PDB file of N, CA and C in Angstrom:
ATOM      1  N   PRO A   1      -4.137  -4.568 -13.316  1.00 82.00           N
ATOM      2  CA  PRO A   1      -5.262  -4.611 -12.380  1.00 82.00           C
ATOM      3  C   PRO A   1      -5.126  -5.771 -11.402  1.00 82.00           C
ATOM      4  N   ALA A   2      -5.616  -5.577 -10.214  1.00 90.00           N
ATOM      5  CA  ALA A   2      -5.552  -6.585  -9.161  1.00 90.00           C
ATOM      6  C   ALA A   2      -6.959  -7.053  -8.826  1.00 90.00           C
ATOM      7  N   LYS A   3      -7.041  -8.237  -8.216  1.00 89.00           N
ATOM      8  CA  LYS A   3      -8.347  -8.768  -7.843  1.00 89.00           C
ATOM      9  C   LYS A   3      -8.446  -9.092  -6.357  1.00 89.00           C
ATOM     10  N   GLU A   4      -7.503  -9.867  -5.829  1.00 92.00           N
ATOM     11  CA  GLU A   4      -7.623 -10.318  -4.450  1.00 92.00           C
ATOM     12  C   GLU A   4      -6.474  -9.904  -3.556  1.00 92.00           C
ATOM     13  N   GLU A   5      -5.270  -9.841  -4.106  1.00 93.00           N
ATOM     14  CA  GLU A   5      -4.102  -9.497  -3.308  1.00 93.00           C
ATOM     15  C   GLU A   5      -3.158  -8.582  -4.081  1.00 93.00           C
ATOM     16  N   VAL A   6      -2.434  -7.774  -3.319  1.00 93.00           N
ATOM     17  CA  VAL A   6      -1.398  -6.918  -3.883  1.00 93.00           C
ATOM     18  C   VAL A   6      -0.120  -7.206  -3.105  1.00 93.00           C
ATOM     19  N   PHE A   7       0.960  -7.420  -3.827  1.00 93.00           N
ATOM     20  CA  PHE A   7       2.259  -7.673  -3.217  1.00 93.00           C
ATOM     21  C   PHE A   7       3.071  -6.389  -3.269  1.00 93.00           C
ATOM     22  N   VAL A   8       3.614  -5.986  -2.131  1.00 91.00           N
ATOM     23  CA  VAL A   8       4.404  -4.758  -2.049  1.00 91.00           C
ATOM     24  C   VAL A   8       5.785  -5.104  -1.518  1.00 91.00           C
ATOM     25  N   ARG A   9       6.805  -4.614  -2.208  1.00 89.00           N
ATOM     26  CA  ARG A   9       8.187  -4.784  -1.741  1.00 89.00           C
ATOM     27  C   ARG A   9       8.838  -3.409  -1.727  1.00 89.00           C
ATOM     28  N   LEU A  10       9.375  -3.047  -0.586  1.00 84.00           N
ATOM     29  CA  LEU A  10      10.048  -1.762  -0.431  1.00 84.00           C
ATOM     30  C   LEU A  10      11.550  -1.990  -0.496  1.00 84.00           C
ATOM     31  N   SER A  11      12.235  -1.102  -1.186  1.00 80.00           N
ATOM     32  CA  SER A  11      13.691  -1.227  -1.275  1.00 80.00           C
ATOM     33  C   SER A  11      14.339   0.113  -0.972  1.00 80.00           C
ATOM     34  N   ASN A  12      15.618   0.055  -0.688  1.00 71.00           N
ATOM     35  CA  ASN A  12      16.414   1.258  -0.415  1.00 71.00           C
ATOM     36  C   ASN A  12      15.863   2.073   0.749  1.00 71.00           C
ATOM     37  N   LEU A  13      15.377   1.376   1.783  1.00 68.00           N
ATOM     38  CA  LEU A  13      14.860   2.085   2.949  1.00 68.00           C
ATOM     39  C   LEU A  13      16.021   2.567   3.813  1.00 68.00           C
ATOM     40  N   LEU A  14      16.014   3.846   4.107  1.00 69.00           N
ATOM     41  CA  LEU A  14      17.048   4.424   4.950  1.00 69.00           C
ATOM     42  C   LEU A  14      16.511   4.748   6.336  1.00 69.00           C
ATOM     43  N   THR A  15      15.293   4.316   6.614  1.00 69.00           N
ATOM     44  CA  THR A  15      14.663   4.589   7.893  1.00 69.00           C
ATOM     45  C   THR A  15      13.955   3.332   8.391  1.00 69.00           C
ATOM     46  N   ALA A  16      13.836   3.216   9.692  1.00 70.00           N
ATOM     47  CA  ALA A  16      13.147   2.059  10.270  1.00 70.00           C
ATOM     48  C   ALA A  16      11.656   2.319  10.398  1.00 70.00           C
ATOM     49  N   SER A  17      11.237   3.548  10.156  1.00 82.00           N
ATOM     50  CA  SER A  17       9.839   3.919  10.291  1.00 82.00           C
ATOM     51  C   SER A  17       9.234   4.128   8.914  1.00 82.00           C
ATOM     52  N   TYR A  18       8.302   3.262   8.547  1.00 88.00           N
ATOM     53  CA  TYR A  18       7.637   3.408   7.259  1.00 88.00           C
ATOM     54  C   TYR A  18       6.240   2.822   7.348  1.00 88.00           C
ATOM     55  N   GLY A  19       5.420   3.162   6.383  1.00 91.00           N
ATOM     56  CA  GLY A  19       4.056   2.672   6.382  1.00 91.00           C
ATOM     57  C   GLY A  19       3.417   2.804   5.014  1.00 91.00           C
ATOM     58  N   LEU A  20       2.238   2.226   4.905  1.00 95.00           N
ATOM     59  CA  LEU A  20       1.512   2.194   3.641  1.00 95.00           C
ATOM     60  C   LEU A  20       0.048   2.424   3.941  1.00 95.00           C
ATOM     61  N   LYS A  21      -0.609   3.148   3.047  1.00 97.00           N
ATOM     62  CA  LYS A  21      -2.057   3.266   3.171  1.00 97.00           C
ATOM     63  C   LYS A  21      -2.686   3.228   1.790  1.00 97.00           C
ATOM     64  N   ILE A  22      -3.897   2.698   1.737  1.00 97.00           N
ATOM     65  CA  ILE A  22      -4.690   2.669   0.510  1.00 97.00           C
ATOM     66  C   ILE A  22      -5.898   3.553   0.749  1.00 97.00           C
ATOM     67  N   THR A  23      -6.088   4.513  -0.174  1.00 98.00           N
ATOM     68  CA  THR A  23      -7.213   5.433  -0.063  1.00 98.00           C
ATOM     69  C   THR A  23      -8.070   5.354  -1.322  1.00 98.00           C
ATOM     70  N   ASN A  24      -9.328   5.747  -1.187  1.00 97.00           N
ATOM     71  CA  ASN A  24     -10.205   5.796  -2.356  1.00 97.00           C
ATOM     72  C   ASN A  24     -10.158   7.191  -2.969  1.00 97.00           C
ATOM     73  N   SER A  25     -10.940   7.400  -3.998  1.00 95.00           N
ATOM     74  CA  SER A  25     -10.918   8.687  -4.714  1.00 95.00           C
ATOM     75  C   SER A  25     -11.464   9.843  -3.871  1.00 95.00           C
ATOM     76  N   LEU A  26     -12.132   9.529  -2.768  1.00 97.00           N
ATOM     77  CA  LEU A  26     -12.635  10.567  -1.866  1.00 97.00           C
ATOM     78  C   LEU A  26     -11.629  10.914  -0.778  1.00 97.00           C
ATOM     79  N   GLY A  27     -10.483  10.205  -0.786  1.00 96.00           N
ATOM     80  CA  GLY A  27      -9.456  10.452   0.221  1.00 96.00           C
ATOM     81  C   GLY A  27      -9.643   9.674   1.503  1.00 96.00           C
ATOM     82  N   GLN A  28     -10.626   8.784   1.529  1.00 97.00           N
ATOM     83  CA  GLN A  28     -10.870   7.968   2.722  1.00 97.00           C
ATOM     84  C   GLN A  28      -9.833   6.850   2.793  1.00 97.00           C
ATOM     85  N   THR A  29      -9.210   6.682   3.947  1.00 97.00           N
ATOM     86  CA  THR A  29      -8.222   5.630   4.142  1.00 97.00           C
ATOM     87  C   THR A  29      -8.942   4.320   4.409  1.00 97.00           C
ATOM     88  N   LEU A  30      -8.641   3.299   3.588  1.00 97.00           N
ATOM     89  CA  LEU A  30      -9.311   2.004   3.691  1.00 97.00           C
ATOM     90  C   LEU A  30      -8.403   0.927   4.273  1.00 97.00           C
ATOM     91  N   VAL A  31      -7.112   1.044   4.040  1.00 96.00           N
ATOM     92  CA  VAL A  31      -6.133   0.080   4.545  1.00 96.00           C
ATOM     93  C   VAL A  31      -4.939   0.865   5.066  1.00 96.00           C
ATOM     94  N   THR A  32      -4.441   0.474   6.234  1.00 96.00           N
ATOM     95  CA  THR A  32      -3.240   1.091   6.799  1.00 96.00           C
ATOM     96  C   THR A  32      -2.325  -0.010   7.306  1.00 96.00           C
ATOM     97  N   LEU A  33      -1.054   0.059   6.932  1.00 94.00           N
ATOM     98  CA  LEU A  33      -0.041  -0.885   7.418  1.00 94.00           C
ATOM     99  C   LEU A  33       1.151  -0.089   7.926  1.00 94.00           C
ATOM    100  N   ASP A  34       1.760  -0.559   9.010  1.00 91.00           N
ATOM    101  CA  ASP A  34       3.022   0.037   9.440  1.00 91.00           C
ATOM    102  C   ASP A  34       4.126  -0.997   9.261  1.00 91.00           C
ATOM    103  N   GLU A  35       5.333  -0.667   9.697  1.00 88.00           N
ATOM    104  CA  GLU A  35       6.478  -1.538   9.439  1.00 88.00           C
ATOM    105  C   GLU A  35       6.314  -2.931  10.050  1.00 88.00           C
ATOM    106  N   ARG A  36       5.465  -3.087  11.067  1.00 89.00           N
ATOM    107  CA  ARG A  36       5.250  -4.412  11.678  1.00 89.00           C
ATOM    108  C   ARG A  36       4.540  -5.378  10.735  1.00 89.00           C
ATOM    109  N   ALA A  37       3.823  -4.857   9.729  1.00 91.00           N
ATOM    110  CA  ALA A  37       3.100  -5.702   8.777  1.00 91.00           C
ATOM    111  C   ALA A  37       4.011  -6.244   7.683  1.00 91.00           C
ATOM    112  N   PHE A  38       5.234  -5.750   7.634  1.00 88.00           N
ATOM    113  CA  PHE A  38       6.180  -6.147   6.599  1.00 88.00           C
ATOM    114  C   PHE A  38       7.178  -7.149   7.149  1.00 88.00           C
ATOM    115  N   THR A  39       7.527  -8.135   6.326  1.00 87.00           N
ATOM    116  CA  THR A  39       8.572  -9.091   6.638  1.00 87.00           C
ATOM    117  C   THR A  39       9.637  -8.945   5.567  1.00 87.00           C
ATOM    118  N   ASN A  40      10.856  -8.649   5.975  1.00 86.00           N
ATOM    119  CA  ASN A  40      11.939  -8.389   5.015  1.00 86.00           C
ATOM    120  C   ASN A  40      11.531  -7.324   3.999  1.00 86.00           C
ATOM    121  N   ASN A  41      10.862  -6.279   4.481  1.00 84.00           N
ATOM    122  CA  ASN A  41      10.407  -5.150   3.655  1.00 84.00           C
ATOM    123  C   ASN A  41       9.383  -5.554   2.595  1.00 84.00           C
ATOM    124  N   GLN A  42       8.650  -6.656   2.824  1.00 90.00           N
ATOM    125  CA  GLN A  42       7.637  -7.125   1.885  1.00 90.00           C
ATOM    126  C   GLN A  42       6.318  -7.365   2.619  1.00 90.00           C
ATOM    127  N   ALA A  43       5.214  -7.157   1.912  1.00 92.00           N
ATOM    128  CA  ALA A  43       3.896  -7.412   2.484  1.00 92.00           C
ATOM    129  C   ALA A  43       2.930  -7.816   1.374  1.00 92.00           C
ATOM    130  N   THR A  44       2.002  -8.689   1.723  1.00 94.00           N
ATOM    131  CA  THR A  44       0.907  -9.048   0.832  1.00 94.00           C
ATOM    132  C   THR A  44      -0.363  -8.476   1.437  1.00 94.00           C
ATOM    133  N   ILE A  45      -1.088  -7.697   0.653  1.00 94.00           N
ATOM    134  CA  ILE A  45      -2.284  -7.012   1.146  1.00 94.00           C
ATOM    135  C   ILE A  45      -3.522  -7.639   0.525  1.00 94.00           C
ATOM    136  N   ASN A  46      -4.442  -8.069   1.373  1.00 94.00           N
ATOM    137  CA  ASN A  46      -5.702  -8.640   0.915  1.00 94.00           C
ATOM    138  C   ASN A  46      -6.630  -7.487   0.519  1.00 94.00           C
ATOM    139  N   ILE A  47      -6.990  -7.428  -0.758  1.00 95.00           N
ATOM    140  CA  ILE A  47      -7.871  -6.358  -1.248  1.00 95.00           C
ATOM    141  C   ILE A  47      -9.226  -6.904  -1.697  1.00 95.00           C
ATOM    142  N   SER A  48      -9.510  -8.149  -1.342  1.00 93.00           N
ATOM    143  CA  SER A  48     -10.738  -8.794  -1.825  1.00 93.00           C
ATOM    144  C   SER A  48     -12.006  -8.117  -1.309  1.00 93.00           C
ATOM    145  N   THR A  49     -11.911  -7.355  -0.235  1.00 93.00           N
ATOM    146  CA  THR A  49     -13.100  -6.684   0.301  1.00 93.00           C
ATOM    147  C   THR A  49     -13.326  -5.305  -0.314  1.00 93.00           C
ATOM    148  N   LEU A  50     -12.368  -4.842  -1.126  1.00 95.00           N
ATOM    149  CA  LEU A  50     -12.523  -3.535  -1.766  1.00 95.00           C
ATOM    150  C   LEU A  50     -13.300  -3.670  -3.074  1.00 95.00           C
ATOM    151  N   ALA A  51     -14.142  -2.707  -3.350  1.00 95.00           N
ATOM    152  CA  ALA A  51     -14.961  -2.724  -4.558  1.00 95.00           C
ATOM    153  C   ALA A  51     -14.098  -2.453  -5.795  1.00 95.00           C
ATOM    154  N   THR A  52     -14.610  -2.844  -6.944  1.00 96.00           N
ATOM    155  CA  THR A  52     -13.948  -2.556  -8.212  1.00 96.00           C
ATOM    156  C   THR A  52     -13.782  -1.042  -8.357  1.00 96.00           C
ATOM    157  N   GLY A  53     -12.613  -0.624  -8.809  1.00 96.00           N
ATOM    158  CA  GLY A  53     -12.391   0.803  -9.004  1.00 96.00           C
ATOM    159  C   GLY A  53     -10.929   1.183  -8.888  1.00 96.00           C
ATOM    160  N   MET A  54     -10.698   2.486  -8.805  1.00 97.00           N
ATOM    161  CA  MET A  54      -9.335   3.000  -8.702  1.00 97.00           C
ATOM    162  C   MET A  54      -9.077   3.490  -7.284  1.00 97.00           C
ATOM    163  N   TYR A  55      -7.902   3.138  -6.782  1.00 97.00           N
ATOM    164  CA  TYR A  55      -7.477   3.515  -5.443  1.00 97.00           C
ATOM    165  C   TYR A  55      -6.065   4.094  -5.539  1.00 97.00           C
ATOM    166  N   PHE A  56      -5.584   4.603  -4.422  1.00 98.00           N
ATOM    167  CA  PHE A  56      -4.238   5.157  -4.370  1.00 98.00           C
ATOM    168  C   PHE A  56      -3.477   4.501  -3.224  1.00 98.00           C
ATOM    169  N   VAL A  57      -2.276   4.042  -3.525  1.00 96.00           N
ATOM    170  CA  VAL A  57      -1.398   3.437  -2.527  1.00 96.00           C
ATOM    171  C   VAL A  57      -0.316   4.461  -2.217  1.00 96.00           C
ATOM    172  N   THR A  58      -0.227   4.857  -0.960  1.00 96.00           N
ATOM    173  CA  THR A  58       0.783   5.824  -0.538  1.00 96.00           C
ATOM    174  C   THR A  58       1.734   5.133   0.424  1.00 96.00           C
ATOM    175  N   ILE A  59       3.013   5.218   0.112  1.00 93.00           N
ATOM    176  CA  ILE A  59       4.059   4.665   0.968  1.00 93.00           C
ATOM    177  C   ILE A  59       4.848   5.832   1.525  1.00 93.00           C
ATOM    178  N   GLN A  60       4.994   5.847   2.840  1.00 91.00           N
ATOM    179  CA  GLN A  60       5.769   6.904   3.472  1.00 91.00           C
ATOM    180  C   GLN A  60       6.894   6.277   4.264  1.00 91.00           C
ATOM    181  N   ALA A  61       8.110   6.740   4.019  1.00 86.00           N
ATOM    182  CA  ALA A  61       9.300   6.294   4.744  1.00 86.00           C
ATOM    183  C   ALA A  61      10.019   7.547   5.230  1.00 86.00           C
ATOM    184  N   GLY A  62       9.945   7.788   6.517  1.00 82.00           N
ATOM    185  CA  GLY A  62      10.529   9.014   7.051  1.00 82.00           C
ATOM    186  C   GLY A  62       9.835  10.220   6.451  1.00 82.00           C
ATOM    187  N   GLU A  63      10.596  11.119   5.861  1.00 85.00           N
ATOM    188  CA  GLU A  63      10.048  12.331   5.245  1.00 85.00           C
ATOM    189  C   GLU A  63       9.625  12.099   3.790  1.00 85.00           C
ATOM    190  N   ASN A  64       9.960  10.962   3.222  1.00 86.00           N
ATOM    191  CA  ASN A  64       9.659  10.669   1.819  1.00 86.00           C
ATOM    192  C   ASN A  64       8.297  10.014   1.679  1.00 86.00           C
ATOM    193  N   LYS A  65       7.563  10.440   0.653  1.00 92.00           N
ATOM    194  CA  LYS A  65       6.230   9.894   0.403  1.00 92.00           C
ATOM    195  C   LYS A  65       6.064   9.701  -1.096  1.00 92.00           C
ATOM    196  N   GLU A  66       5.470   8.561  -1.486  1.00 93.00           N
ATOM    197  CA  GLU A  66       5.199   8.300  -2.894  1.00 93.00           C
ATOM    198  C   GLU A  66       3.821   7.666  -3.019  1.00 93.00           C
ATOM    199  N   THR A  67       3.058   8.104  -4.018  1.00 97.00           N
ATOM    200  CA  THR A  67       1.710   7.587  -4.239  1.00 97.00           C
ATOM    201  C   THR A  67       1.614   7.013  -5.643  1.00 97.00           C
ATOM    202  N   LYS A  68       1.006   5.818  -5.724  1.00 96.00           N
ATOM    203  CA  LYS A  68       0.780   5.132  -7.013  1.00 96.00           C
ATOM    204  C   LYS A  68      -0.689   4.764  -7.119  1.00 96.00           C
ATOM    205  N   LYS A  69      -1.168   4.637  -8.351  1.00 97.00           N
ATOM    206  CA  LYS A  69      -2.550   4.201  -8.588  1.00 97.00           C
ATOM    207  C   LYS A  69      -2.644   2.686  -8.472  1.00 97.00           C
ATOM    208  N   LEU A  70      -3.791   2.234  -7.980  1.00 96.00           N
ATOM    209  CA  LEU A  70      -4.099   0.815  -7.885  1.00 96.00           C
ATOM    210  C   LEU A  70      -5.486   0.621  -8.479  1.00 96.00           C
ATOM    211  N   VAL A  71      -5.580  -0.238  -9.503  1.00 96.00           N
ATOM    212  CA  VAL A  71      -6.862  -0.539 -10.140  1.00 96.00           C
ATOM    213  C   VAL A  71      -7.292  -1.928  -9.698  1.00 96.00           C
ATOM    214  N   ILE A  72      -8.505  -2.035  -9.190  1.00 95.00           N
ATOM    215  CA  ILE A  72      -9.059  -3.317  -8.749  1.00 95.00           C
ATOM    216  C   ILE A  72     -10.181  -3.699  -9.699  1.00 95.00           C
ATOM    217  N   GLU A  73     -10.096  -4.933 -10.195  1.00 92.00           N
ATOM    218  CA  GLU A  73     -11.131  -5.451 -11.112  1.00 92.00           C
ATOM    219  C   GLU A  73     -12.207  -6.165 -10.347  1.00 92.00           C
TER     220      GLU A  73
END
């Protein structure tokens, strides 16, 4: 579980175009980052304004997309 920040590191990127979004259980997008928000394929995301609960982090790189659960305490 996370409280204030989430650290994301992307590896094996074969494309220069990628992004990340955090959505709630209703599918509403709450956070969106594109490749400009990353330094050396890494980003720290401030989640302190999000309420306690479960969210979904989706990373898209080119045609590839992966979604993981994020629990905020």
